[in-house]
XYZ file of C-alpha atoms in Angstrom:
300
model
C 160.949 124.721 47.383
C 159.346 126.538 50.283
C 160.584 129.918 49.046
C 159.104 129.252 45.604
C 155.741 128.106 46.931
C 155.491 131.120 49.242
C 155.573 133.489 46.264
C 152.053 132.722 45.092
C 148.575 133.529 46.414
C 146.604 130.280 46.725
C 143.042 131.466 46.011
C 141.240 132.780 42.915
C 143.806 131.001 40.753
C 143.476 130.304 37.041
C 144.185 127.350 34.767
C 144.372 126.623 31.049
C 143.933 123.192 29.411
C 147.173 121.956 27.856
C 145.199 120.697 24.868
C 143.987 124.195 23.992
C 141.479 126.820 25.037
C 141.544 129.947 27.143
C 142.266 130.646 30.789
C 139.576 129.620 33.282
C 139.046 130.900 36.821
C 138.986 128.201 39.462
C 136.189 128.124 42.022
C 137.076 130.785 44.590
C 136.701 128.201 47.370
C 139.376 125.946 45.863
C 142.864 126.486 47.240
C 145.775 126.059 44.846
C 147.796 123.244 46.406
C 151.573 123.025 46.647
C 151.412 119.792 44.666
C 149.669 121.474 41.722
C 152.215 124.304 41.709
C 155.173 121.930 41.808
C 153.764 119.663 39.074
C 153.327 122.706 36.851
C 156.823 124.046 37.604
C 158.309 120.588 36.936
C 156.533 120.553 33.528
C 154.719 117.329 34.409
C 151.188 118.574 35.055
C 148.999 116.194 33.035
C 146.129 118.566 32.298
C 146.742 122.272 32.833
C 148.956 125.309 32.785
C 148.559 127.131 36.113
C 148.381 130.811 37.001
C 147.760 132.837 40.140
C 146.072 136.102 41.037
C 147.504 138.628 43.440
C 147.150 138.489 47.195
C 147.123 141.619 49.347
C 150.928 141.620 49.391
C 153.536 140.252 47.011
C 157.274 139.648 46.704
C 157.351 140.478 42.984
C 155.946 142.585 40.179
C 155.879 141.611 36.517
C 155.747 143.645 33.310
C 154.057 141.490 30.669
C 155.081 142.250 27.060
C 153.381 140.204 24.329
C 155.372 139.075 21.295
C 153.452 141.431 18.994
C 153.920 144.470 21.243
C 155.817 147.551 20.082
C 157.912 147.107 23.246
C 159.000 143.564 22.318
C 162.477 144.554 21.159
C 165.824 145.320 22.752
C 165.589 149.109 22.334
C 162.212 149.463 24.014
C 163.194 146.985 26.719
C 166.181 149.211 27.405
C 163.860 152.211 27.773
C 161.743 150.316 30.290
C 164.657 149.087 32.412
C 166.249 152.550 32.317
C 163.027 154.138 33.612
C 162.928 151.563 36.412
C 166.609 152.052 37.281
C 166.202 155.833 37.451
C 163.385 155.246 39.932
C 165.624 153.011 42.086
C 164.513 149.576 40.815
C 167.763 148.237 39.387
C 167.238 144.474 39.837
C 165.150 143.038 37.001
C 165.034 139.571 35.416
C 163.777 138.812 31.919
C 162.061 135.535 31.004
C 160.110 134.104 28.106
C 156.761 133.281 29.613
C 155.676 130.524 27.200
C 155.953 129.209 23.644
C 154.011 132.296 22.511
C 157.338 134.150 22.949
C 155.925 136.820 25.258
C 158.227 138.394 27.837
C 157.828 138.610 31.607
C 160.114 141.167 33.246
C 160.215 140.282 36.960
C 160.980 142.782 39.733
C 161.687 140.852 42.926
C 161.582 142.417 46.415
C 163.220 141.144 49.583
C 159.977 141.407 51.574
C 156.255 141.619 50.782
C 154.931 144.853 49.265
C 151.295 145.966 49.037
C 149.989 144.611 45.708
C 147.724 147.597 45.191
C 150.494 150.087 45.943
C 153.065 148.321 43.759
C 150.664 148.214 40.804
C 149.779 151.899 41.174
C 153.404 153.057 41.386
C 154.543 150.986 38.397
C 151.642 152.136 36.220
C 152.231 155.788 37.089
C 155.988 155.512 36.522
C 155.553 153.917 33.099
C 152.857 156.354 31.972
C 154.881 159.392 33.000
C 157.758 157.991 30.935
C 155.530 157.728 27.876
C 154.673 154.015 27.859
C 151.224 152.794 26.866
C 149.661 150.429 29.407
C 147.255 148.143 27.576
C 146.419 144.466 27.149
C 148.621 142.913 24.482
C 151.055 145.834 24.649
C 152.347 146.295 28.186
C 150.537 144.985 31.263
C 151.489 145.450 34.900
C 151.209 142.759 37.570
C 150.166 142.306 40.306
C 146.725 143.233 38.984
C 144.463 142.959 42.048
C 141.479 144.696 40.420
C 139.788 147.947 41.314
C 137.663 146.332 43.985
C 140.335 144.100 45.511
C 139.709 143.717 49.223
C 136.323 145.464 49.163
C 133.103 143.442 49.424
C 131.168 146.141 47.555
C 133.058 145.316 44.366
C 133.515 141.751 43.172
C 136.476 142.518 40.885
C 139.377 140.215 41.692
C 141.744 141.374 38.973
C 143.804 139.379 36.517
C 145.862 136.241 36.980
C 149.397 135.623 35.742
C 150.903 132.402 34.396
C 153.297 130.816 36.906
C 156.981 130.638 35.935
C 158.988 127.516 34.982
C 156.189 125.840 33.012
C 156.641 124.471 29.448
C 157.941 127.160 27.087
C 159.658 129.147 29.864
C 163.211 130.408 29.241
C 165.815 132.753 30.715
C 166.556 135.685 28.399
C 169.339 138.212 27.896
C 168.464 141.738 29.035
C 170.534 143.307 26.272
C 169.218 141.310 23.304
C 166.136 139.386 24.447
C 167.734 136.198 23.168
C 167.455 132.869 25.000
C 170.180 132.092 27.533
C 168.682 128.873 28.903
C 165.639 126.849 27.885
C 163.578 125.501 30.775
C 163.160 122.209 28.911
C 166.942 121.685 28.848
C 167.436 121.528 32.623
C 165.936 119.459 35.423
C 163.140 120.696 37.718
C 165.604 121.010 40.604
C 168.073 123.034 38.519
C 165.283 125.270 37.221
C 163.937 125.898 40.713
C 167.414 126.650 42.049
C 168.120 129.092 39.232
C 164.820 130.924 39.670
C 165.306 131.239 43.433
C 168.821 132.592 42.812
C 167.244 135.302 40.675
C 164.680 135.982 43.388
C 167.404 136.487 45.974
C 168.894 139.260 43.808
C 166.023 141.412 44.992
C 165.183 145.057 45.363
C 164.666 146.250 48.932
C 161.693 147.911 50.602
C 163.838 151.059 50.642
C 164.141 150.780 46.835
C 160.348 150.573 46.602
C 159.897 153.722 48.699
C 162.573 155.416 46.619
C 160.486 154.593 43.534
C 157.382 156.067 45.209
C 159.253 159.276 45.958
C 160.598 159.411 42.405
C 157.101 158.945 40.961
C 155.731 161.653 43.256
C 158.427 164.101 42.099
C 157.794 163.338 38.425
C 154.033 163.701 38.886
C 154.409 167.021 40.701
C 156.830 168.309 38.064
C 154.486 167.308 35.236
C 151.540 168.993 36.972
C 153.532 172.178 37.530
C 154.606 172.350 33.894
C 151.047 171.706 32.730
C 149.697 174.428 35.041
C 152.330 176.925 33.923
C 151.723 176.275 30.252
C 147.933 176.374 30.649
C 148.253 179.853 32.151
C 149.974 181.232 29.065
C 147.690 183.859 27.547
C 147.970 182.998 23.874
C 146.174 185.594 21.717
C 143.114 184.180 19.970
C 143.831 183.018 16.450
C 147.591 182.597 17.048
C 148.695 179.005 16.491
C 151.757 177.265 17.827
C 154.363 176.967 15.028
C 154.695 173.475 13.577
C 158.460 173.374 14.255
C 159.882 174.231 17.665
C 161.284 177.770 17.983
C 164.924 177.912 19.044
C 164.198 179.832 22.256
C 161.867 177.197 23.791
C 162.595 173.848 25.418
C 161.214 170.649 23.913
C 158.864 170.131 26.894
C 157.530 173.691 26.742
C 156.890 173.484 23.013
C 155.321 170.033 23.264
C 152.911 171.044 26.035
C 151.989 174.297 24.268
C 151.276 172.293 21.129
C 149.099 169.787 23.003
C 147.105 172.596 24.604
C 146.731 174.329 21.249
C 145.361 171.185 19.599
C 143.260 169.679 22.413
C 142.599 172.739 24.670
C 143.697 170.537 27.606
C 146.135 167.713 28.323
C 144.415 164.389 27.456
C 144.816 161.622 30.062
C 147.782 159.339 29.375
C 149.294 161.470 26.611
C 153.052 161.935 26.375
C 153.396 165.396 24.851
C 156.924 164.945 23.478
C 156.096 161.586 21.861
C 152.890 163.000 20.336
C 154.688 165.997 18.831
C 157.536 163.808 17.559
C 154.941 161.546 15.945
C 153.404 164.538 14.188
C 156.834 165.574 12.904
C 157.572 162.030 11.649
C 154.193 162.045 9.916
C 155.124 165.243 8.071
C 158.847 164.740 7.424
C 159.386 160.975 7.550
C 162.739 159.593 8.724
C 165.407 162.273 8.775
C 168.415 160.336 10.060
C 169.862 156.941 10.925
C 168.402 154.552 13.546
C 165.076 156.373 13.795
C 162.721 153.627 12.649
C 161.868 152.152 16.084
C 161.382 155.626 17.609
C 159.270 156.694 14.623
C 157.006 153.641 14.915
C 156.483 154.302 18.609
C 155.846 158.038 18.228
C 153.601 157.638 15.182
C 151.541 155.087 17.099
C 151.173 157.537 19.989
C 150.317 160.336 17.559
């Protein structure tokens, strides 16, 4: 019980009436009590669903994927977990957050990590790998806000629904299907199971490995962009619509982006954008392309 309670920051919390309505921020002078957390986790809170905002440090990160998101399927989930694993974050746990059927992918750590640093590294990693970070699509927590910890800015970021409340479930990583409904087990069993997941945690070394991985990817992307931008393309010569055989996919994609936009737009994934343009022209050209086509066309 103590391990569970220690996970959550106790100030600037949020709540939502069980009878309906949106999330409300509690008075910033009100501390979220252990009793309120435990009533919510036991599914016996009489009035509210409870959520918490980030403190300065945290033992977990969460990727929030709404039910209507383009990433709310097994293939895209696999892309996300693969990107994390390549960065050194191999321990992830998938849950249904509520009856809305949204997903929370938890990344536990064996000791507290800077909330601001964890958010920044996860966002950069996902963007470099071509994922769109946006509300309703893919959100990253902790979300301490741009002004977190600075009196000059009152932003306190976004809160996240606490686990184990009504509608919560354990899900399969491979299919996204329910393994265990929270409502089917007792509060003690649910707490024990969640803490068992938490103890299968990534280490601080894994976090620093992710930072190094993100730094390498960022440097590589910047180098490629600089090299391509220095190509002296004669005026009036356009990049061919289909990739020439003597160029790599990345080279062609970046040349195409520069030809169209004259620079590399923030957040763009060149390969996905070019693939989307090709799907727009040619449609599906083989088996099992529909999910990729939807993603790339959306990016395009």
